[in-house]
Each structure stands twice: as structure tokens, then as C-alpha cells.
Short mmCIF file of C-alpha atoms and ligand atoms in Angstrom, two decimals:
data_model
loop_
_atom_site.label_atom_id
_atom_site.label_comp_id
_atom_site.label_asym_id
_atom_site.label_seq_id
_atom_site.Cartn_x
_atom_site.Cartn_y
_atom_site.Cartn_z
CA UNK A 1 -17.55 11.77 -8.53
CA UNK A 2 -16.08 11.40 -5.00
CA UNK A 3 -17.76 13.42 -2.08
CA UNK A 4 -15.34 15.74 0.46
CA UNK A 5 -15.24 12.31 2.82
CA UNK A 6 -13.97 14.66 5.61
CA UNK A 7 -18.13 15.64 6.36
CA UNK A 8 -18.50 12.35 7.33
CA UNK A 9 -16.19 13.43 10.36
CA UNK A 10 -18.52 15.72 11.64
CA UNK A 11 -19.97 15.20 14.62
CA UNK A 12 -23.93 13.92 14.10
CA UNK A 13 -25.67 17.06 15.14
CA UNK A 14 -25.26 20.77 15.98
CA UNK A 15 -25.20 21.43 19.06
CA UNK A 16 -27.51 23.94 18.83
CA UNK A 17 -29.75 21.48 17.05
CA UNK A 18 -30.43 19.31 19.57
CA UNK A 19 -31.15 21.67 22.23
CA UNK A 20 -33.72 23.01 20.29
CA UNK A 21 -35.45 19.97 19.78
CA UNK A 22 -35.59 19.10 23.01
CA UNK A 23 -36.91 22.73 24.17
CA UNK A 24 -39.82 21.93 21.28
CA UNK A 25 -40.33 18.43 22.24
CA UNK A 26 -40.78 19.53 25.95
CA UNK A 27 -42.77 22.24 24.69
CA UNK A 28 -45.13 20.43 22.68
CA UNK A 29 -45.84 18.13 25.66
CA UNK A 30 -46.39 20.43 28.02
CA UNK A 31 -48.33 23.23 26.27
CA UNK A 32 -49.58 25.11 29.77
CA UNK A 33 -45.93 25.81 30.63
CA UNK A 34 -43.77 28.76 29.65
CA UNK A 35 -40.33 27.73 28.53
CA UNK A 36 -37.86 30.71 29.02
CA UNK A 37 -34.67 30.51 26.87
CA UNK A 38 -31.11 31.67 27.71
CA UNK A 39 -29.26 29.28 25.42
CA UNK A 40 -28.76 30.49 22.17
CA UNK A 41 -26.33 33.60 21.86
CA UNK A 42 -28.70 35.76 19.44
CA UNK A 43 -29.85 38.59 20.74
CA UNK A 44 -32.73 39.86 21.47
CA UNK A 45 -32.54 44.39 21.07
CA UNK A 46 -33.52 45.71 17.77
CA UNK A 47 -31.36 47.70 15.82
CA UNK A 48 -31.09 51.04 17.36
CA UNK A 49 -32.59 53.85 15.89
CA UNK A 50 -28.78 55.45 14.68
CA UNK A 51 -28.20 52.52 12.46
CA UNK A 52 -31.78 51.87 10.98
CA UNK A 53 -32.40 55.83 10.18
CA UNK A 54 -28.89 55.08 8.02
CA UNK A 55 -30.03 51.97 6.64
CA UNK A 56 -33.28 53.98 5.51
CA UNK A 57 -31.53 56.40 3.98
CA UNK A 58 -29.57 54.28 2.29
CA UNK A 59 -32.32 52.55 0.82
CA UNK A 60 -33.75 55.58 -0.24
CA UNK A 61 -30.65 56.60 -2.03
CA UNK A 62 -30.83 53.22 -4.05
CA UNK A 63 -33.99 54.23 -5.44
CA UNK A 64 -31.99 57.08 -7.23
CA UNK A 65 -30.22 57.12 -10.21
CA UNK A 66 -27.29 59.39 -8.87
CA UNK A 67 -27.00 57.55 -5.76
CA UNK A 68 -27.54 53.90 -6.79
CA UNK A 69 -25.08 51.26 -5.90
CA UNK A 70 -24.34 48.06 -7.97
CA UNK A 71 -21.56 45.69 -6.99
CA UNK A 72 -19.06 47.53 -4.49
CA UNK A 73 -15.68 47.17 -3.64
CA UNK A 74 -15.32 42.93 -2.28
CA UNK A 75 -13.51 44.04 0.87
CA UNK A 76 -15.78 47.22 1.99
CA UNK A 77 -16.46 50.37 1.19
CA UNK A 78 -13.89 53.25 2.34
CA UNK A 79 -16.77 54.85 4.60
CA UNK A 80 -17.10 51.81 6.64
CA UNK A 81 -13.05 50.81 6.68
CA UNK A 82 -12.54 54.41 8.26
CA UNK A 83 -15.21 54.00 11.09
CA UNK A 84 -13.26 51.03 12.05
CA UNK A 85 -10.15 52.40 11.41
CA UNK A 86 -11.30 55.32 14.18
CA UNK A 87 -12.82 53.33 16.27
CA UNK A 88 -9.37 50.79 16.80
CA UNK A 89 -7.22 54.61 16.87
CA UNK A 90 -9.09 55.28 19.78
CA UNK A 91 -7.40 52.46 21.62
CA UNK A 92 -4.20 53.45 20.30
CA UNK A 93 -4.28 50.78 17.38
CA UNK A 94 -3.35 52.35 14.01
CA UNK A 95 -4.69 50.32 11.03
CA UNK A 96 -3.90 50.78 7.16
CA UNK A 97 -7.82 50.54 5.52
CA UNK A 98 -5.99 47.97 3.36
CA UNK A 99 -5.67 45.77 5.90
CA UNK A 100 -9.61 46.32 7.05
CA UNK A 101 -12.00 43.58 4.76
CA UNK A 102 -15.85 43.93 5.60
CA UNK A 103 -17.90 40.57 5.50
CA UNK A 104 -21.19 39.12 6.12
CA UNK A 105 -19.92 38.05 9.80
CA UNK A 106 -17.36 36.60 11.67
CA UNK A 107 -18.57 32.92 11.29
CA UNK A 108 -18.01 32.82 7.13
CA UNK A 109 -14.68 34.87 7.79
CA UNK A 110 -13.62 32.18 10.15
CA UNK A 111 -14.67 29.51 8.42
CA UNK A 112 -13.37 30.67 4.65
CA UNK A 113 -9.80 31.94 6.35
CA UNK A 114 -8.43 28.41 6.25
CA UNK A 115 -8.90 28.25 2.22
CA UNK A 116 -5.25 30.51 2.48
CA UNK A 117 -3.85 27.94 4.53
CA UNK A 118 -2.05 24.82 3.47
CA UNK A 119 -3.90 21.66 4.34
CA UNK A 120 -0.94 19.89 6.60
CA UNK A 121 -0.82 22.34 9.48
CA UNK A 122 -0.83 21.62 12.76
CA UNK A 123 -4.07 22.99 14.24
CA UNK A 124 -4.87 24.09 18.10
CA UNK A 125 -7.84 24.97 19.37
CA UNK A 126 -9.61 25.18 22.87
CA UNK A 127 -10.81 22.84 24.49
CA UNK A 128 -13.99 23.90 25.17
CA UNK A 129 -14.91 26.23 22.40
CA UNK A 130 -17.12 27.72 19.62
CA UNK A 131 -17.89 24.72 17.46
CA UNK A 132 -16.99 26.79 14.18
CA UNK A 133 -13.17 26.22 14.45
CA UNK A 134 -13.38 22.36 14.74
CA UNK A 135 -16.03 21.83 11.96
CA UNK A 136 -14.73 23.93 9.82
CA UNK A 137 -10.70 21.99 10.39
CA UNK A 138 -12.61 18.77 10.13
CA UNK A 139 -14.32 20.11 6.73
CA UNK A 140 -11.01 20.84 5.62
CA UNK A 141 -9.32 17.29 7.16
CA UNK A 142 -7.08 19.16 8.94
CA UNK A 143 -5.38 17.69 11.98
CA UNK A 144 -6.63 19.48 15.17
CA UNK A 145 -4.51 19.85 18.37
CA UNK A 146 -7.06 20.66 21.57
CA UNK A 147 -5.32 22.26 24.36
CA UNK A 148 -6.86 22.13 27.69
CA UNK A 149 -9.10 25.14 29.41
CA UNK A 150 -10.47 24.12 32.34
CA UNK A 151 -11.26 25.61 35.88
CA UNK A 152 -7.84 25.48 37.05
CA UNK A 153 -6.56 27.65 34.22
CA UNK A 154 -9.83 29.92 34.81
CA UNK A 155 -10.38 28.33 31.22
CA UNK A 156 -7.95 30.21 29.53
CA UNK A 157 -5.38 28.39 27.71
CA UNK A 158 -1.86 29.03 27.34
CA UNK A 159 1.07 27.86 25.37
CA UNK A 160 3.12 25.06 26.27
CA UNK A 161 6.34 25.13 24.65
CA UNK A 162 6.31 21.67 23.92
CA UNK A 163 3.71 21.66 21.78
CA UNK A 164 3.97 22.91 18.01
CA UNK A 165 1.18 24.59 16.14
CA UNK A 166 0.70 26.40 13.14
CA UNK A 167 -2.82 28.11 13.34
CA UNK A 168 -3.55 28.67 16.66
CA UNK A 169 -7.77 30.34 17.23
CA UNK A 170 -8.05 32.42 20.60
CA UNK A 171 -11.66 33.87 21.58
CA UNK A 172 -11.73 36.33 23.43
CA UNK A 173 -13.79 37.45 25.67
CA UNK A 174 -14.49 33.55 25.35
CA UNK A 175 -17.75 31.52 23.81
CA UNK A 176 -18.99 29.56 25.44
CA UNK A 177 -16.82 30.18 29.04
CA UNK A 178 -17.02 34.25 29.23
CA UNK A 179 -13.48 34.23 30.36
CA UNK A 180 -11.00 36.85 28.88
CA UNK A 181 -7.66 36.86 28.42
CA UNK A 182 -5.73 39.74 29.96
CA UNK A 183 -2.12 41.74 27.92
CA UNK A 184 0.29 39.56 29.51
CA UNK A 185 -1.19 36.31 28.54
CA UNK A 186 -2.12 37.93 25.15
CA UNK A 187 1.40 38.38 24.67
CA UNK A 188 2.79 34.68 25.68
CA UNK A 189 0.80 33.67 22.99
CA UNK A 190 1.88 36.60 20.69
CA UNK A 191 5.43 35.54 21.26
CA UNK A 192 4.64 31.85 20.83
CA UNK A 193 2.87 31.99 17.99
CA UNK A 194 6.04 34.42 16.59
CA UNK A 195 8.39 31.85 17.76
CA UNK A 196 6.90 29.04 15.87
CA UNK A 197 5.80 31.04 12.75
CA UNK A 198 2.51 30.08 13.67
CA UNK A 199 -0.53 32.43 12.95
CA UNK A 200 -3.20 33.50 15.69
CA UNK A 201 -6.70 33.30 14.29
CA UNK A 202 -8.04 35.48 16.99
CA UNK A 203 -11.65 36.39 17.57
CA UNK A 204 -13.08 39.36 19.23
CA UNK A 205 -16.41 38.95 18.49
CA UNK A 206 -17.61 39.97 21.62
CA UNK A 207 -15.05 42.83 22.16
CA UNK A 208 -17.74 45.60 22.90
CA UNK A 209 -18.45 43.80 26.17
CA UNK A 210 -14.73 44.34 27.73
CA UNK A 211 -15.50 47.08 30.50
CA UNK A 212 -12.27 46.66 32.10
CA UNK A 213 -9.70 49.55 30.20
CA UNK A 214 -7.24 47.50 31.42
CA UNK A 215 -8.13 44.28 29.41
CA UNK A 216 -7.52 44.02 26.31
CA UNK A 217 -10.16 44.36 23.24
CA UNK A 218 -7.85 43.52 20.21
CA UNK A 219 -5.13 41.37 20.03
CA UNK A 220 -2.94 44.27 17.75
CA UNK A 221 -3.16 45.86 21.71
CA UNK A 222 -0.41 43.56 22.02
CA UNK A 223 3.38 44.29 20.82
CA UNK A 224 4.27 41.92 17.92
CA UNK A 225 0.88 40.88 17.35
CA UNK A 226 0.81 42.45 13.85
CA UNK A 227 3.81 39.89 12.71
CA UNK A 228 1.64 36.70 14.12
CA UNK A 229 -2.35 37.50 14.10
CA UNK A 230 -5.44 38.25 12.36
CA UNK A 231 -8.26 39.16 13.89
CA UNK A 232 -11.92 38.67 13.30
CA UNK A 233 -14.77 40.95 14.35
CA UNK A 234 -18.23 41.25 13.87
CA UNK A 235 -21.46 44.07 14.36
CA UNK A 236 -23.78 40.95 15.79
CA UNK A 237 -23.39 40.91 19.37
CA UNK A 238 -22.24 44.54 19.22
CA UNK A 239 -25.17 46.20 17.79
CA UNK A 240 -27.67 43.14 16.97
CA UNK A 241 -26.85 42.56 13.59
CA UNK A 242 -27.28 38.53 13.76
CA UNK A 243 -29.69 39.24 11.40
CA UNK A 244 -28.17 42.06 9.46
CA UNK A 245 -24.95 40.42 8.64
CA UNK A 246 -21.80 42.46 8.76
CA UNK A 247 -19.09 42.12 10.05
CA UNK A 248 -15.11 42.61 9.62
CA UNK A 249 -11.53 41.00 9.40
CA UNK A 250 -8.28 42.57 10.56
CA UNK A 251 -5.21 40.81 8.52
CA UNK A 252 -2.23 43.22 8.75
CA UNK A 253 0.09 44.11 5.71
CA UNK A 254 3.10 42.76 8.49
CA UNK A 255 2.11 39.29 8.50
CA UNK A 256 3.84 36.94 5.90
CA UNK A 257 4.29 33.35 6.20
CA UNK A 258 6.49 31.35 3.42
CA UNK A 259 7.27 34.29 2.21
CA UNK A 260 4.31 36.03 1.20
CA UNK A 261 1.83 38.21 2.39
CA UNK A 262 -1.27 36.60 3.70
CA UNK A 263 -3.04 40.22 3.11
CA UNK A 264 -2.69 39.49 0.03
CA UNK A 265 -3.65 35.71 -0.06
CA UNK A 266 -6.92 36.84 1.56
CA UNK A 267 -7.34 39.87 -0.59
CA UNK A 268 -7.46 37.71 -3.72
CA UNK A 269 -9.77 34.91 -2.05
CA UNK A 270 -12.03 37.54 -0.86
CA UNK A 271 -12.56 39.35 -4.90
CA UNK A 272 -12.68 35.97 -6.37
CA UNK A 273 -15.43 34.14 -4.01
CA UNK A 274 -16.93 37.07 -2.47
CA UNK A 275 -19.23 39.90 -3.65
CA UNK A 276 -19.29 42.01 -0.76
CA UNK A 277 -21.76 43.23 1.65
CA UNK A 278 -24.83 45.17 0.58
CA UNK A 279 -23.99 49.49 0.99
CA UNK A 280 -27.25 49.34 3.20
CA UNK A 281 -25.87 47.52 5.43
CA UNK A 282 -22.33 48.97 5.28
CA UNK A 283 -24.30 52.56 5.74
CA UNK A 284 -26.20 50.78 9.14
CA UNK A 285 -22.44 49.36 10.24
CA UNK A 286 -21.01 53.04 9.82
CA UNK A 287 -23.45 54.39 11.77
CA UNK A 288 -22.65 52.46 15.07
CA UNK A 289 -19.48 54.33 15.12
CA UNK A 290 -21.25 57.44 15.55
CA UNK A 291 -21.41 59.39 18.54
CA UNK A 292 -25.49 58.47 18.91
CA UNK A 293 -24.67 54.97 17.96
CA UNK A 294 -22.17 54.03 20.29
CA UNK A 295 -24.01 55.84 23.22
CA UNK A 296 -27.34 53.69 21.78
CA UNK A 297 -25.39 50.59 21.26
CA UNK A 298 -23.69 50.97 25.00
CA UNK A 299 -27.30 51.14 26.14
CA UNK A 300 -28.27 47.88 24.89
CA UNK A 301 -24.48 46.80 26.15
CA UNK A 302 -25.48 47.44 29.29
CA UNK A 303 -29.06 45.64 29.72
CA UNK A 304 -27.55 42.84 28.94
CA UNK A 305 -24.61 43.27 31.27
CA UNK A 306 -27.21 43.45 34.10
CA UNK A 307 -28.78 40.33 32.81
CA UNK A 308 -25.14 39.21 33.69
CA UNK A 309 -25.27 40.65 37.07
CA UNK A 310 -28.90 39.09 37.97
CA UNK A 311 -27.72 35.36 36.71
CA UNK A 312 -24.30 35.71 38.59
CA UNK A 313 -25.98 36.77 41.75
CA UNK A 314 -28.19 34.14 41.95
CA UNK A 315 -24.86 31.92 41.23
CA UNK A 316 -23.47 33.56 44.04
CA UNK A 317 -26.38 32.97 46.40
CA UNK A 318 -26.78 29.15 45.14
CA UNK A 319 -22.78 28.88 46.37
CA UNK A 320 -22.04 27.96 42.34
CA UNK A 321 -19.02 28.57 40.91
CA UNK A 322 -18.73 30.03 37.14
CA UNK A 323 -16.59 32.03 35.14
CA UNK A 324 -17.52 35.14 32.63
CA UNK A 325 -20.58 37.44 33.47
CA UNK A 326 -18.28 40.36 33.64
CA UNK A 327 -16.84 41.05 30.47
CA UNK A 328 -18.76 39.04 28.82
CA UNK A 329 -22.65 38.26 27.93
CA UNK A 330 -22.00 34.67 28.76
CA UNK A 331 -21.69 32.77 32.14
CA UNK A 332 -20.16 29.53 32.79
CA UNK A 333 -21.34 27.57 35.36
CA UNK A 334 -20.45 24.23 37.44
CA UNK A 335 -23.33 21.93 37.01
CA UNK A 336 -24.04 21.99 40.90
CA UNK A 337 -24.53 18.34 42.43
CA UNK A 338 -21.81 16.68 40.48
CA UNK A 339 -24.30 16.93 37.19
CA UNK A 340 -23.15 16.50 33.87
CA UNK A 341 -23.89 18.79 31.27
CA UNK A 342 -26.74 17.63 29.74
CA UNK A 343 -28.07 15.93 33.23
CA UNK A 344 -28.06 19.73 34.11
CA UNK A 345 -29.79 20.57 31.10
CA UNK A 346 -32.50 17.99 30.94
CA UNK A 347 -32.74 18.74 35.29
CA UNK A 348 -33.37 22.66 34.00
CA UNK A 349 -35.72 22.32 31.52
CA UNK A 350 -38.32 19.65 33.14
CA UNK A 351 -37.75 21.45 36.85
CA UNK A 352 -37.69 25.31 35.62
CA UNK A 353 -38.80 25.06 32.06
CA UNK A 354 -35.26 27.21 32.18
CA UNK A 355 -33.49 26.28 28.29
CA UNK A 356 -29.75 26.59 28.60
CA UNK A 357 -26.53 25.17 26.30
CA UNK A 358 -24.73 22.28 27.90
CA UNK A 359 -20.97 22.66 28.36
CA UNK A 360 -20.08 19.17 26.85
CA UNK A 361 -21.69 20.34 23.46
CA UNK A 362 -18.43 22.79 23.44
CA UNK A 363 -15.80 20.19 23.93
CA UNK A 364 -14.84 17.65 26.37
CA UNK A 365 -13.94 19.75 29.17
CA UNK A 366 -17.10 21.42 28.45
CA UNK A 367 -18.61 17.96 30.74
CA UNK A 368 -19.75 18.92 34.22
CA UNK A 369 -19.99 22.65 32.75
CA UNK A 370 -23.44 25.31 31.43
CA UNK A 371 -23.39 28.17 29.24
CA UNK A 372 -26.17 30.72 30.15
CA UNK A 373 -26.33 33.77 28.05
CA UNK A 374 -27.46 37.59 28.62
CA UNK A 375 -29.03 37.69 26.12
CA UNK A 376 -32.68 37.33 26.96
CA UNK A 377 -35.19 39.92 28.30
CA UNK A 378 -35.11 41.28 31.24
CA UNK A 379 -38.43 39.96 32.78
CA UNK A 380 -37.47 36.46 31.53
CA UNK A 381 -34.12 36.76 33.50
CA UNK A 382 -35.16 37.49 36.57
CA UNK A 383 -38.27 34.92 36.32
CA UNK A 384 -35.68 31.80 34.96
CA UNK A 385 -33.50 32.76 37.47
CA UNK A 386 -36.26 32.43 40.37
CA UNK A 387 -37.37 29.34 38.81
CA UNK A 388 -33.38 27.74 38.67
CA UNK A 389 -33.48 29.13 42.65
CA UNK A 390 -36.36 27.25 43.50
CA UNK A 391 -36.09 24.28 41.44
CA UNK A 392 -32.32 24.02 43.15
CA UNK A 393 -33.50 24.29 46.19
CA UNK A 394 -35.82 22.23 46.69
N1 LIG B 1 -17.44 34.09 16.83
C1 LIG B 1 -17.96 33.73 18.00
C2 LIG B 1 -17.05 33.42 19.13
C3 LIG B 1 -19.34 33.64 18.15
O1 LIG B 1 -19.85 33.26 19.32
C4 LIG B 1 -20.18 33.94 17.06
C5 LIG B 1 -21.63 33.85 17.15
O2 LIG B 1 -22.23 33.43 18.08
C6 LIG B 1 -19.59 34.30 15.87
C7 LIG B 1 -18.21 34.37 15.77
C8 LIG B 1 -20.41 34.54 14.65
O3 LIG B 1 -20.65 35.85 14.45
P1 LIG B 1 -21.38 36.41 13.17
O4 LIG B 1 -22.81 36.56 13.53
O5 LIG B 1 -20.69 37.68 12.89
O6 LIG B 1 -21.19 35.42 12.05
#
């Protein structure tokens, strides 16, 4: 018996990991202090009242023999593929429900995508980025490509022709820099990836938060995307389903590679290791699409967008440069006083008791860089962000 030898190429920890430790290992020495936390991206509003008055009706229709349901359909059930399919029409998007599959979340969907894809392609992903797409390349001992974000590019990537790639992951709006790509630099890579039959694993998990009408929220907003992309979505950080687990993939019937249709790869991975997402759940995702969910889930949107606005004015008043805040719940800040990362971090948490995510645990250019999120309570905002004022200060 021979273990998968590529986990031994994983980085030691989690990033995640670590900072927690060290919040609890602060924490535990300093009992009499109260350490505030805007690291983490979970949030922190409860399900609003459309989608658990669903989910409880739902549950109540399991208890009844009529309306019991066993195993359902792997990819979703039509109720749910619909919603979405509306709720992409309504920014001029038209979707087959074939080409909608529900999941547990975006993180399995982007991590079990790659089992359609051979294991010799080339691989490129951000540099800095959500830690999902290198593990799970790494898992899979797949060469990875990085390609630079940095502040001169406003951390948004773009092709260079001299470069070949096969899979190619875009987030957008972006974890962990909050920067968002706008149509015309959507479509370089659109026609990049379509020039080097490369596939765009693109995810708009955070989607919901795009204000601008003029940005885009999907990549199918962009012409030719449907030959090159698929694109992964999920209900957590639009209506606070971290917990809940739902979420959705986009892989249209127009995208074939080698000659066949990677709907269809994915359609046939999906029934064989997958079992689909509980109908309760599926009944609470429906629900956000409803005219009372969307104007509760907007609600909780926009608390957390002002949580935005408080961090980024205090930014703005420190003289610190970041990036996101706008369209996005995260902000991406320049560790003031030539800090590194975790310099930054350590500086935050013994000087503020402030917890935030160093920018080097995202990637290399991710040194010299913080992620703080929106995703905390409003009281906590404002006090961490007095307490990163004062402590900076001084
Ligand atoms: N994609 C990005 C960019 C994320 O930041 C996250 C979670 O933080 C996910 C996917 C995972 O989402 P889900 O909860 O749907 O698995």
C-alpha cells in the first residue's frame, strides 16, 4: 500500500490554523482582554427569516408520507435549478437547467472539478489567492503556474501571451484582495483562455456583493465565455449558509475539450460520487430568490458593506493604502511601516487585541499585505477599528 505522496507537498499548516492558535494562545494569556476578530470570512447574520420559514416547511413536509423525500436528483432539484436559472436571466444570462448542478458549496465543487481533468495540465493560479486552488493541484500533483497580482496590477492578473495554461482559476470579486475584475479584462482572459483551449475555473462566490451594474457578476456576462468557463457559486456569503451548505456550479453544454463535453464529464462524476444536497436545504436556497429573500438577504448585504465603509475610512484617515471594500466584504491592506504580514498580525493582536489574516498566508505576494473582512458585528467594527487607530498612532 503506497500513500497519495503528493500530501506530503502540502504546506505544514492551514492558514487559517495558525491564526487561530495564536488568537487562543493570546487569549488564554491574557484572559481580562477582549479579542475582536475580523479574520476569518464566515459570517456572522443568521439565516433570514424567508429561507428558514422554507426550510421549516420543508421539514415538516418530510414528516409526511405524501411529501417525503428520499435520495433526489445528484445535480439539484428542478425548483432550485429554475431560481438560479431566473436569477442569472435577470442579468441577461440565459442558462439550460442542464447545465445548473447544486452542491454542498463552492469549496468541494472546486476542489472535486479537477477529478475531470487530466493530470498533466498546465495549471495557473493567482498569486495571492484562496488556498483551495493550490492544495487541491498539489493533492492532485499537478504542476501549478502562479501569475503575479500585486499593487501595480491593482492585484488583478492578466494574461500574458507568453505563457501557456490549461486550467486557468479567476476569483472574482477576489479572496483574499477584494479586487474585481471589470468586462474588458473578463474578456482578455475569455479570449485567452479560448485561444489556448484552456478552461477558466472561475469563482463568483462573492458575486452578491458587486454593487457596481457596470461590473460584472458572472463570467457567462462575457461573449465567448460559454466555449472557455465554468463557473462556481455558492449561498454562503450570499445568504449565510457557511453552515447550511449549498451551493451551485455553472458548466455550460458549449464547452468541450478533446472532444467531449465536460457537462457531461461532470454530470457523470457528480451521480457516481455525489448524493446530492438535502431538499431542506434546496427549499431554504430557493427561497433566497424570492422577492422577500433577496430584499432580506440585500439587508444583511448591506451591514456588512458598511462594515466595509467604517474599516476603509479609518484606512483612509491612517493614509493606508488597500484594495477591495467596495465590491467586496474583504479589504486589503498595506501593512503600514514597511511590516510584513505576520509582523502586522502579531503588532495587531498584542497592541489592539484586533485578529486579522496575514497576506503572506495567501501567497507570496500576499508579504507586506492584510486581509480584514466585513464580516463581523457592527459594534466590534467600529471598536477594532478605534483600537487599530490608536494602537497606530501611538
Ligand atoms: N470560494 C471562495 C473564493 C471562498 O472565499 C470561499 C469561502 O470562503 C469558498 C469558495 C467556499 O465557499 P463554500 O462555503 O460554498 O464552500
Amino acid at each position: 500500500m503506497k500513500i497519495n505522496e503528493n500530501y506530503l507537498n502540502l504546506k505544514e499548516s492551514y492558514l487559517f490554523a495558525t491564526v487561530n492558535r495564536k488568537a487562543r494562545e493570546f487569549q488564554a494569556s491574557h484572559p481580562d482582554k477582549k479579542v475582536i476578530k475580523l479574520g476569518i470570512g464566515d459570517v456572522t447574520i443568521p439565516l433570514c427569516t424567508a429561507v428558514t420559514e422554507a426550510m421549516h416547511k420543508a421539514v415538516d413536509e418530510m414528516a409526511t408520507k405524501e411529501h417525503f423525500h428520499g435520495y433526489g436528483p445528484e445535480q439539484g432539484y428542478d425548483f432550485l435549478k429554475e431560481a438560479i436559472q431566473s436569477y442569472y436571466a435577470k442579468r441577461n444570462t440565459s442558462l439550460e437547467l442542464d447545465e445548473i448542478f447544486i452542491s454542498d458549496g463552492a469549496k468541494s465543487d472546486v476542489g472535486n472539478i479537477l477529478d475531470i481533468f487530466a493530470q498533466d495540465n498546465v495549471v495557473l493560479i493567482p498569486d495571492p489567492v484562496y488556498p483551495v486552488y493550490v492544495d487541491t493541484n498539489v493533492m492532485a500533483g499537478r504542476e501549478v503556474k502562479f501569475m503575479d497580482a500585486n499593487a501595480s496590477n491593482g492585484f488583478l492578473a492578466m494574461p500574458d501571451p507568453a505563457v501557456h495554461a490549461d486550467i486557468i482559476y479567476l476569483c472574482s470579486p477576489n479572496n483574499p484582495t477584494g479586487a474585481v475584475y471589470n468586462k474588458e479584462q473578463l474578456k482578455a482572459w475569455v479570449d485567452y483562455a479560448n485561444a489556448n483551449d484552456a478552461v477558466i475555473l472561475f469563482d463568483a462566490a462573492y458575486e452578491v456583493f458587486v454593487a457596481d451594474e457596470a461590473m460584472p457578476r458572472s463570467i457567462f456576462e462575457i461573449e465567448g465565455a460559454k466555449q472557455c468557463a465554468i463557473e462556481f457559486c455558492s449561498f454562503s456569503k450570499t445568504a449565510g449558509f457557511t453552515g447550511t451548505r449549498c451551493g451551485y456550479t455553472v458548466v455550460p453544454m458549449d464547452l468541450v475539450r478533446g472532444g467531449e463535453s465536460l457537462n457531461k464529464l461532470w454530470l457523470r462524476r457528480q451521480t457516481t460520487k455525489f448524493n446530492g444536497v438535502p431538499y431542506v436545504v434546496q427549499r431554504g436556497a430557493e427561497a433566497v430568490f424570492t422577492e422577500e429573500g433577496q430584499k432580506q438577504i440585500h439587508e444583511a448585504i448591506a451591514y456588512y458593506k458598511e462594515n466595509a465603509k467604517i474599516i476603509a475610512e479609518a484606512l483612509d484617515e491612517l493614509g493606508i493604502w488597500y484594495t477591495g471594500g467596495i465590491n467586496s466584504p474583504y479589504i486589503w491592506l498595506q501593512c503600514p511601516n514597511g511590516m510584513g504580514s505576520w509582523e502586522f498580525f502579531d503588532f495587531l493582536l498584542e497592541q489592539a487585541n484586533v485578529v486579522g489574516t496575514p497576506g503572506a498566508g495567501f501567497g507570496n505576494n500576499g508579504e507586506g499585505f492584510f486581509r480584514l473582512t466585513a464580516f463581523g458585528d457592527r459594534d466590534n467594527t467600529k471598536e477594532a477599528v478605534e483600537r487599530i487607530k490608536a494602537a497606530l498612532k501611538k
